[in-house]
């Protein structure tokens, strides 16, 4: 019974994140996910396992601990003679002087309550990551199946939203502030597009594994993979996400590498890429974002350019200390030109790398580079090791799509996408473990774990 629970707990939690973690607006939903995450983290930390985790997993855990330490550092109070000397604190110090108040002890973060609140959003992805690394007794197919099931439910709800209309008052729109159309359990259309792209390689991997092996579960895998692929393509058409359109073709093209070698070399690669390109063009042609790129309404692109310019100015004035994780919405207005302020509320930089650099300063930039170096090394290892399974390679494609989308949006700010991303990293860390002795086994990877 305990063994079965260990197999199902992380996939079920990922599925729950996909259904409840679509926006930071869902206070009670995110609270439930965070409380469950605390229990999972405690279980993973106290779990006894005889094997030592692999080097790749250890490095990933260390990077996670470094991110936690960064939050702690930013919340440590500094003496009144120290914090006014930090870059970008002039306005804050001037406010105390104007009011005639003595300088109190203040932390590095200019919005400490937001930093503390933001730190809680780490709980779901950390729970997924540690659950995969420490609890161990799972098959990767269960994780892939959970992601595909969550995507299936998103597409069904998105179809209802497209056909039923009623934006934003209908019950099938879950959040007060949301995009019209197919957003699924998200509030943002682009975030659902990211989920569709991340799910696609897992669907292809399951399908390819089913047709190329004699696994007794091959029929179920074939049905899940084929139906999942068809449903994802339908979802991409309904979603009308510019990010999904731009990233869809390379993600589909990369996913064809997961097919059996004879298939992708001869019959299937060209039709699949052609079909993906056709769907992307048709979706783009009938999408409202077409006007934003080619027509007179270029507001989406222009707004992003303005946000990046203002954020870069704030970054220049506060680097290398940063303004505090989670402080963007409070800090951004301080650097806007008064004649350029509009009614649009800017809550994120629409570039997670730029936003982390602003909020976390030099330490955040170093952490980003350290993580990307880890990610690239594991991707290379997985694709060069013949023993790496299709689902591990699918995880590299899915995580790459999320990282690419983060250049122009903030998908990882939702518990749903963060959980999927953490699941991808956990799968990659296990599959990329350094081989010792027999090439068929990885250091610290149990033999009953199936990858691909």
Short mmCIF file of C-alpha atoms in Angstrom, two decimals:
data_model
loop_
_atom_site.label_atom_id
_atom_site.label_comp_id
_atom_site.label_asym_id
_atom_site.label_seq_id
_atom_site.Cartn_x
_atom_site.Cartn_y
_atom_site.Cartn_z
CA UNK A 1 0.00 0.00 0.00
CA UNK A 2 2.80 2.43 0.93
CA UNK A 3 4.64 1.51 -2.26
CA UNK A 4 1.55 2.30 -4.35
CA UNK A 5 1.12 5.60 -2.54
CA UNK A 6 4.75 6.52 -3.24
CA UNK A 7 4.14 5.84 -6.93
CA UNK A 8 1.05 8.00 -7.18
CA UNK A 9 1.59 10.89 -4.78
CA UNK A 10 3.78 13.12 -6.96
CA UNK A 11 1.79 12.58 -10.20
CA UNK A 12 -1.43 13.33 -8.33
CA UNK A 13 0.08 16.45 -6.78
CA UNK A 14 1.26 17.67 -10.21
CA UNK A 15 -2.26 17.12 -11.53
CA UNK A 16 -3.71 19.07 -8.60
CA UNK A 17 -1.28 21.92 -9.30
CA UNK A 18 -2.48 22.02 -12.91
CA UNK A 19 -6.10 22.35 -11.76
CA UNK A 20 -5.68 24.75 -8.82
CA UNK A 21 -2.47 26.65 -9.56
CA UNK A 22 -3.41 28.61 -12.68
CA UNK A 23 -3.03 32.09 -11.19
CA UNK A 24 -1.79 33.93 -8.12
CA UNK A 25 -5.35 35.31 -7.83
CA UNK A 26 -6.55 31.97 -6.44
CA UNK A 27 -5.68 32.58 -2.80
CA UNK A 28 -7.38 29.54 -1.30
CA UNK A 29 -6.28 27.31 -4.19
CA UNK A 30 -2.64 28.26 -3.79
CA UNK A 31 -2.92 27.94 -0.02
CA UNK A 32 -4.10 24.33 -0.41
CA UNK A 33 -1.20 23.56 -2.76
CA UNK A 34 1.31 25.17 -0.41
CA UNK A 35 0.06 23.31 2.65
CA UNK A 36 0.21 20.01 0.79
CA UNK A 37 3.68 20.97 -0.43
CA UNK A 38 4.88 21.40 3.15
CA UNK A 39 3.70 17.87 3.95
CA UNK A 40 5.39 16.45 0.84
CA UNK A 41 8.65 18.26 1.56
CA UNK A 42 8.64 16.92 5.12
CA UNK A 43 7.94 13.40 3.86
CA UNK A 44 10.74 13.63 1.29
CA UNK A 45 13.18 15.05 3.84
CA UNK A 46 12.44 12.34 6.41
CA UNK A 47 12.28 9.50 3.90
CA UNK A 48 14.96 6.88 4.32
CA UNK A 49 16.47 5.46 1.18
CA UNK A 50 19.59 3.31 1.00
CA UNK A 51 20.96 4.74 -2.23
CA UNK A 52 22.69 8.10 -2.50
CA UNK A 53 21.25 10.53 -5.02
CA UNK A 54 23.22 11.19 -8.20
CA UNK A 55 25.50 14.15 -8.79
CA UNK A 56 23.04 15.86 -11.13
CA UNK A 57 20.30 15.66 -8.51
CA UNK A 58 22.63 16.93 -5.78
CA UNK A 59 23.54 19.96 -7.89
CA UNK A 60 19.86 20.67 -8.48
CA UNK A 61 19.12 20.45 -4.76
CA UNK A 62 22.01 22.83 -4.04
CA UNK A 63 20.64 25.32 -6.57
CA UNK A 64 17.24 25.06 -4.88
CA UNK A 65 18.80 25.71 -1.49
CA UNK A 66 20.65 28.71 -2.95
CA UNK A 67 17.33 30.15 -4.15
CA UNK A 68 15.85 29.69 -0.67
CA UNK A 69 18.93 31.32 0.89
CA UNK A 70 18.49 34.30 -1.44
CA UNK A 71 15.02 34.92 0.00
CA UNK A 72 16.39 34.68 3.54
CA UNK A 73 19.24 37.11 2.80
CA UNK A 74 16.84 39.68 1.41
CA UNK A 75 14.74 39.58 4.59
CA UNK A 76 17.57 40.11 7.09
CA UNK A 77 17.15 43.57 8.75
CA UNK A 78 19.99 46.04 8.16
CA UNK A 79 21.07 48.88 10.50
CA UNK A 80 19.77 52.43 9.80
CA UNK A 81 23.26 53.50 8.71
CA UNK A 82 23.59 50.71 6.16
CA UNK A 83 20.43 50.34 4.06
CA UNK A 84 20.24 54.02 2.91
CA UNK A 85 23.62 53.47 1.24
CA UNK A 86 22.25 50.69 -0.98
CA UNK A 87 21.58 51.57 -4.65
CA UNK A 88 18.04 52.75 -5.35
CA UNK A 89 17.12 53.52 -1.74
CA UNK A 90 17.27 57.32 -2.17
CA UNK A 91 13.51 57.76 -2.51
CA UNK A 92 12.83 55.54 0.49
CA UNK A 93 15.30 57.48 2.64
CA UNK A 94 13.90 60.80 1.39
CA UNK A 95 10.43 59.73 2.49
CA UNK A 96 11.56 59.15 6.07
CA UNK A 97 13.38 62.49 6.10
CA UNK A 98 10.32 64.34 4.78
CA UNK A 99 8.13 62.81 7.48
CA UNK A 100 10.72 63.57 10.13
CA UNK A 101 11.08 59.94 11.17
CA UNK A 102 14.30 58.27 12.23
CA UNK A 103 15.53 55.54 9.92
CA UNK A 104 14.40 52.11 11.18
CA UNK A 105 16.10 48.79 10.61
CA UNK A 106 15.02 47.62 7.15
CA UNK A 107 15.88 44.57 5.03
CA UNK A 108 17.43 44.52 1.56
CA UNK A 109 13.99 43.96 0.04
CA UNK A 110 12.07 47.17 -0.60
CA UNK A 111 8.84 45.17 -0.26
CA UNK A 112 9.57 42.58 2.45
CA UNK A 113 5.99 41.38 2.81
CA UNK A 114 5.84 40.69 -0.92
CA UNK A 115 9.19 38.89 -0.70
CA UNK A 116 7.85 36.69 2.08
CA UNK A 117 4.66 36.02 0.10
CA UNK A 118 6.65 35.21 -3.03
CA UNK A 119 8.83 32.76 -1.10
CA UNK A 120 5.74 30.63 -0.47
CA UNK A 121 5.29 30.14 -4.22
CA UNK A 122 8.49 28.04 -4.16
CA UNK A 123 6.76 25.36 -2.08
CA UNK A 124 4.86 23.48 -4.86
CA UNK A 125 7.80 23.14 -7.31
CA UNK A 126 10.22 22.28 -4.49
CA UNK A 127 7.79 19.61 -3.27
CA UNK A 128 7.60 18.08 -6.75
CA UNK A 129 11.37 18.18 -7.19
CA UNK A 130 12.23 16.68 -3.80
CA UNK A 131 9.43 14.14 -4.15
CA UNK A 132 10.96 12.84 -7.38
CA UNK A 133 14.51 12.84 -6.03
CA UNK A 134 13.84 11.48 -2.54
CA UNK A 135 10.70 9.31 -2.72
CA UNK A 136 11.88 7.50 -5.85
CA UNK A 137 9.28 4.72 -6.20
CA UNK A 138 7.63 5.91 -9.40
CA UNK A 139 7.49 5.40 -13.13
CA UNK A 140 8.01 8.42 -15.31
CA UNK A 141 4.99 7.38 -17.36
CA UNK A 142 2.78 8.24 -14.38
CA UNK A 143 4.19 11.77 -14.33
CA UNK A 144 3.74 12.16 -18.07
CA UNK A 145 0.21 10.80 -17.77
CA UNK A 146 -0.63 13.31 -15.03
CA UNK A 147 0.60 16.20 -17.19
CA UNK A 148 -1.39 14.96 -20.19
CA UNK A 149 -4.54 14.41 -18.12
CA UNK A 150 -4.28 17.93 -16.73
CA UNK A 151 -3.77 19.29 -20.25
CA UNK A 152 -6.80 17.31 -21.46
CA UNK A 153 -8.98 18.94 -18.78
CA UNK A 154 -7.59 22.37 -19.66
CA UNK A 155 -8.47 21.88 -23.33
CA UNK A 156 -12.00 20.70 -22.48
CA UNK A 157 -12.60 23.76 -20.33
CA UNK A 158 -10.99 25.95 -23.00
CA UNK A 159 -13.39 24.56 -25.61
CA UNK A 160 -16.32 25.42 -23.34
CA UNK A 161 -14.93 28.93 -22.85
CA UNK A 162 -14.56 29.37 -26.62
CA UNK A 163 -18.04 28.10 -27.47
CA UNK A 164 -19.91 29.39 -24.42
CA UNK A 165 -18.52 32.92 -24.33
CA UNK A 166 -19.79 34.92 -21.38
CA UNK A 167 -16.40 36.48 -20.66
CA UNK A 168 -15.60 37.26 -17.89
CA UNK A 169 -18.73 36.56 -15.83
CA UNK A 170 -19.48 32.95 -16.83
CA UNK A 171 -18.67 30.26 -14.27
CA UNK A 172 -16.20 28.59 -16.62
CA UNK A 173 -13.84 31.55 -16.22
CA UNK A 174 -12.23 30.86 -12.87
CA UNK A 175 -10.61 34.23 -12.14
CA UNK A 176 -11.88 37.81 -12.00
CA UNK A 177 -8.99 39.13 -14.09
CA UNK A 178 -8.60 36.84 -17.10
CA UNK A 179 -8.20 36.74 -20.88
CA UNK A 180 -11.21 35.92 -23.05
CA UNK A 181 -11.32 32.66 -24.97
CA UNK A 182 -9.57 29.37 -24.25
CA UNK A 183 -7.56 29.88 -21.07
CA UNK A 184 -8.53 26.62 -19.34
CA UNK A 185 -7.80 26.65 -15.62
CA UNK A 186 -5.44 29.59 -16.11
CA UNK A 187 -6.15 33.31 -16.10
CA UNK A 188 -3.63 34.01 -18.86
CA UNK A 189 -3.96 32.67 -22.41
CA UNK A 190 -0.19 32.47 -22.85
CA UNK A 191 0.21 30.26 -19.81
CA UNK A 192 -2.18 27.70 -21.24
CA UNK A 193 -0.20 27.90 -24.46
CA UNK A 194 2.94 27.07 -22.48
CA UNK A 195 1.26 24.04 -20.93
CA UNK A 196 0.20 22.80 -24.36
CA UNK A 197 3.76 23.10 -25.66
CA UNK A 198 5.23 21.40 -22.59
CA UNK A 199 2.75 18.53 -22.89
CA UNK A 200 3.34 17.89 -26.57
CA UNK A 201 6.74 16.13 -26.34
CA UNK A 202 5.46 13.86 -23.55
CA UNK A 203 2.56 12.85 -25.76
CA UNK A 204 4.90 12.08 -28.66
CA UNK A 205 7.24 10.15 -26.34
CA UNK A 206 4.44 7.94 -25.01
CA UNK A 207 3.18 7.28 -28.53
CA UNK A 208 6.67 6.45 -29.83
CA UNK A 209 7.41 4.18 -26.86
CA UNK A 210 4.17 2.29 -27.44
CA UNK A 211 4.82 1.57 -31.12
CA UNK A 212 8.47 0.61 -30.67
CA UNK A 213 8.35 -1.73 -27.67
CA UNK A 214 6.60 -4.91 -26.58
CA UNK A 215 5.63 -3.41 -23.22
CA UNK A 216 2.42 -5.02 -21.87
CA UNK A 217 1.07 -1.50 -21.27
CA UNK A 218 1.80 -0.43 -24.85
CA UNK A 219 -1.87 -0.24 -25.87
CA UNK A 220 -2.73 2.16 -23.07
CA UNK A 221 0.37 4.21 -23.85
CA UNK A 222 -0.57 4.26 -27.53
CA UNK A 223 -4.07 5.54 -26.79
CA UNK A 224 -2.87 8.15 -24.30
CA UNK A 225 -0.10 9.35 -26.57
CA UNK A 226 -2.11 9.53 -29.79
CA UNK A 227 -5.22 11.07 -28.23
CA UNK A 228 -3.08 13.48 -26.23
CA UNK A 229 -1.25 14.64 -29.35
CA UNK A 230 -4.51 15.22 -31.23
CA UNK A 231 -6.05 17.08 -28.29
CA UNK A 232 -2.98 19.29 -27.85
CA UNK A 233 -3.09 20.31 -31.50
CA UNK A 234 -6.78 21.17 -31.10
CA UNK A 235 -5.93 23.16 -27.98
CA UNK A 236 -3.26 25.14 -29.85
CA UNK A 237 -5.85 26.16 -32.45
CA UNK A 238 -8.37 27.20 -29.77
CA UNK A 239 -5.86 28.97 -27.57
CA UNK A 240 -4.62 31.69 -29.98
CA UNK A 241 -1.50 32.28 -27.88
CA UNK A 242 1.23 34.18 -29.68
CA UNK A 243 3.83 32.35 -27.61
CA UNK A 244 2.38 28.98 -28.63
CA UNK A 245 2.37 30.05 -32.27
CA UNK A 246 5.97 31.23 -32.23
CA UNK A 247 7.34 28.31 -30.20
CA UNK A 248 5.00 25.63 -31.53
CA UNK A 249 6.88 24.79 -34.72
CA UNK A 250 10.33 24.28 -33.12
CA UNK A 251 8.80 22.30 -30.24
CA UNK A 252 6.96 20.00 -32.66
CA UNK A 253 10.04 19.68 -34.85
CA UNK A 254 12.17 18.76 -31.82
CA UNK A 255 9.52 16.28 -30.67
CA UNK A 256 9.80 14.38 -33.96
CA UNK A 257 13.28 13.35 -32.77
CA UNK A 258 11.51 11.21 -30.18
CA UNK A 259 9.90 9.07 -32.87
CA UNK A 260 11.46 5.77 -33.96
CA UNK A 261 14.47 6.55 -36.12
CA UNK A 262 13.08 4.92 -39.27
CA UNK A 263 9.85 6.91 -38.94
CA UNK A 264 11.37 10.32 -38.54
CA UNK A 265 13.86 9.77 -41.36
CA UNK A 266 11.36 8.69 -43.96
CA UNK A 267 7.66 9.00 -43.57
CA UNK A 268 6.63 10.99 -40.55
CA UNK A 269 9.01 13.89 -39.85
CA UNK A 270 8.10 16.04 -42.86
CA UNK A 271 4.30 15.56 -42.53
CA UNK A 272 4.34 16.27 -38.81
CA UNK A 273 6.36 19.48 -39.21
CA UNK A 274 4.20 20.51 -42.19
CA UNK A 275 1.03 19.88 -40.17
CA UNK A 276 2.42 21.86 -37.25
CA UNK A 277 3.34 24.74 -39.53
CA UNK A 278 -0.11 24.71 -41.14
CA UNK A 279 -1.87 24.76 -37.77
CA UNK A 280 0.37 27.59 -36.61
CA UNK A 281 -0.37 29.64 -39.72
CA UNK A 282 -4.12 29.00 -39.55
CA UNK A 283 -4.22 29.81 -35.84
CA UNK A 284 -2.20 32.96 -36.43
CA UNK A 285 -4.37 34.01 -39.38
CA UNK A 286 -7.58 33.71 -37.35
CA UNK A 287 -6.15 35.02 -34.12
CA UNK A 288 -6.65 38.48 -32.64
CA UNK A 289 -2.89 38.66 -32.04
CA UNK A 290 -2.35 38.86 -35.81
CA UNK A 291 -3.39 42.50 -35.75
CA UNK A 292 -0.98 43.14 -32.93
CA UNK A 293 1.91 42.06 -35.11
CA UNK A 294 0.88 43.08 -38.63
CA UNK A 295 -1.92 45.56 -38.23
CA UNK A 296 -2.26 48.99 -36.72
CA UNK A 297 -2.78 47.68 -33.20
CA UNK A 298 0.70 46.83 -31.97
CA UNK A 299 -0.12 47.48 -28.33
CA UNK A 300 1.02 44.11 -26.98
CA UNK A 301 4.49 44.41 -28.48
CA UNK A 302 4.80 48.10 -27.70
CA UNK A 303 3.72 47.65 -24.08
CA UNK A 304 6.33 44.94 -23.59
CA UNK A 305 9.03 47.15 -25.08
CA UNK A 306 8.04 49.98 -22.74
CA UNK A 307 8.04 47.64 -19.74
CA UNK A 308 11.48 46.29 -20.62
CA UNK A 309 12.85 49.83 -21.05
CA UNK A 310 11.55 50.99 -17.65
CA UNK A 311 12.67 47.76 -15.98
CA UNK A 312 16.15 48.13 -17.48
CA UNK A 313 16.35 51.67 -16.09
CA UNK A 314 15.36 50.43 -12.62
CA UNK A 315 17.85 47.58 -12.92
CA UNK A 316 20.64 50.03 -13.78
CA UNK A 317 19.90 52.13 -10.69
CA UNK A 318 19.51 49.28 -8.19
CA UNK A 319 22.14 46.78 -9.38
CA UNK A 320 23.93 44.83 -7.91
CA UNK A 321 21.79 44.62 -4.75
CA UNK A 322 18.33 44.34 -6.29
CA UNK A 323 14.99 45.55 -5.02
CA UNK A 324 13.75 42.35 -3.38
CA UNK A 325 12.10 39.27 -4.81
CA UNK A 326 8.43 39.91 -5.46
CA UNK A 327 8.85 43.71 -5.34
CA UNK A 328 8.41 44.43 -9.06
CA UNK A 329 4.83 45.75 -8.89
CA UNK A 330 5.77 48.15 -6.07
CA UNK A 331 9.09 49.30 -7.55
CA UNK A 332 8.12 49.66 -11.22
CA UNK A 333 5.95 52.82 -10.78
CA UNK A 334 8.90 54.62 -9.16
CA UNK A 335 10.73 54.60 -12.48
CA UNK A 336 7.88 55.39 -14.86
CA UNK A 337 7.73 58.80 -16.53
CA UNK A 338 4.64 60.64 -15.29
CA UNK A 339 3.59 61.56 -18.84
CA UNK A 340 3.77 57.89 -19.86
CA UNK A 341 1.69 56.45 -17.01
CA UNK A 342 -1.50 54.78 -18.28
CA UNK A 343 -4.41 52.91 -16.74
CA UNK A 344 -2.75 49.57 -17.52
CA UNK A 345 -1.54 47.83 -14.35
CA UNK A 346 1.96 46.41 -14.74
CA UNK A 347 2.52 43.52 -12.34
CA UNK A 348 5.39 41.73 -14.11
CA UNK A 349 8.21 42.56 -16.50
CA UNK A 350 7.03 39.96 -19.07
CA UNK A 351 10.61 38.68 -19.04
CA UNK A 352 11.39 36.54 -16.03
CA UNK A 353 15.14 36.81 -16.47
CA UNK A 354 15.00 40.61 -16.48
CA UNK A 355 12.61 40.64 -13.53
CA UNK A 356 14.82 38.33 -11.45
CA UNK A 357 17.84 40.48 -12.29
CA UNK A 358 15.98 43.57 -11.05
CA UNK A 359 14.65 41.94 -7.88
CA UNK A 360 17.59 39.72 -6.91
CA UNK A 361 20.49 41.72 -8.31
CA UNK A 362 23.87 40.14 -8.98
CA UNK A 363 23.14 37.08 -6.83
CA UNK A 364 20.01 36.39 -8.87
CA UNK A 365 21.92 36.74 -12.15
CA UNK A 366 24.61 34.34 -10.91
CA UNK A 367 21.92 31.87 -9.86
CA UNK A 368 20.29 32.06 -13.29
CA UNK A 369 23.60 31.40 -15.05
CA UNK A 370 24.41 28.53 -12.67
CA UNK A 371 21.03 26.92 -13.34
CA UNK A 372 21.28 27.36 -17.12
CA UNK A 373 24.76 25.81 -17.04
CA UNK A 374 23.35 22.83 -15.13
CA UNK A 375 20.41 22.56 -17.54
CA UNK A 376 22.56 22.65 -20.68
CA UNK A 377 24.98 20.05 -19.29
CA UNK A 378 22.13 17.67 -18.42
CA UNK A 379 20.43 18.19 -21.80
CA UNK A 380 23.68 17.33 -23.60
CA UNK A 381 24.19 14.27 -21.40
CA UNK A 382 20.66 12.98 -21.93
CA UNK A 383 20.77 13.37 -25.71
CA UNK A 384 24.21 11.79 -26.02
CA UNK A 385 23.59 8.81 -23.74
CA UNK A 386 21.93 5.96 -25.69
CA UNK A 387 20.41 4.67 -22.44
CA UNK A 388 18.37 7.85 -21.91
CA UNK A 389 14.70 7.16 -22.54
CA UNK A 390 12.26 9.11 -24.67
CA UNK A 391 10.44 10.60 -21.70
CA UNK A 392 13.69 12.02 -20.32
CA UNK A 393 14.37 13.63 -23.69
CA UNK A 394 10.79 14.88 -23.80
CA UNK A 395 11.44 16.57 -20.44
CA UNK A 396 14.35 18.49 -21.97
CA UNK A 397 12.11 19.77 -24.78
CA UNK A 398 9.28 20.68 -22.40
CA UNK A 399 11.56 22.51 -19.97
CA UNK A 400 13.27 24.26 -22.88
CA UNK A 401 9.91 25.54 -24.13
CA UNK A 402 9.12 26.94 -20.68
CA UNK A 403 12.53 28.61 -20.43
CA UNK A 404 12.11 30.11 -23.89
CA UNK A 405 8.63 31.44 -23.10
CA UNK A 406 10.03 33.07 -19.96
CA UNK A 407 11.90 35.50 -22.23
CA UNK A 408 8.61 37.22 -23.06
CA UNK A 409 6.28 36.26 -20.21
CA UNK A 410 6.15 34.85 -16.68
CA UNK A 411 4.76 31.27 -16.87
CA UNK A 412 6.80 30.05 -13.90
CA UNK A 413 4.98 32.49 -11.62
CA UNK A 414 2.03 30.06 -11.60
CA UNK A 415 2.09 26.93 -9.48
CA UNK A 416 0.79 24.92 -12.44
CA UNK A 417 3.67 25.61 -14.82
CA UNK A 418 6.21 25.66 -11.97
CA UNK A 419 5.13 22.12 -10.97
CA UNK A 420 5.42 20.85 -14.55
CA UNK A 421 8.84 22.50 -14.86
CA UNK A 422 10.01 20.95 -11.58
CA UNK A 423 8.78 17.54 -12.76
CA UNK A 424 10.83 17.96 -15.96
CA UNK A 425 13.92 18.89 -13.96
CA UNK A 426 13.47 15.92 -11.62
CA UNK A 427 13.15 13.52 -14.56
CA UNK A 428 16.23 15.07 -16.18
CA UNK A 429 18.27 14.88 -12.98
CA UNK A 430 17.49 11.18 -12.63
CA UNK A 431 18.13 10.34 -16.27
CA UNK A 432 21.27 12.48 -16.41
CA UNK A 433 22.88 10.82 -13.39
CA UNK A 434 26.49 9.87 -13.98
CA UNK A 435 26.80 6.26 -15.12
CA UNK A 436 28.96 3.92 -13.09
CA UNK A 437 29.86 0.44 -14.06
CA UNK A 438 27.01 -1.01 -16.09
CA UNK A 439 25.81 1.52 -18.65
CA UNK A 440 22.23 0.43 -18.17
CA UNK A 441 22.04 1.76 -14.61
CA UNK A 442 22.51 5.24 -13.24
CA UNK A 443 24.17 6.12 -9.97
CA UNK A 444 21.47 6.37 -7.36
CA UNK A 445 18.67 5.38 -9.76
CA UNK A 446 16.66 2.31 -8.76
CA UNK A 447 16.37 -0.40 -11.40
CA UNK A 448 12.57 -0.38 -11.21
CA UNK A 449 12.34 3.23 -12.40
CA UNK A 450 11.37 3.26 -16.07
CA UNK A 451 12.31 6.27 -18.18
CA UNK A 452 10.78 6.10 -21.62
#
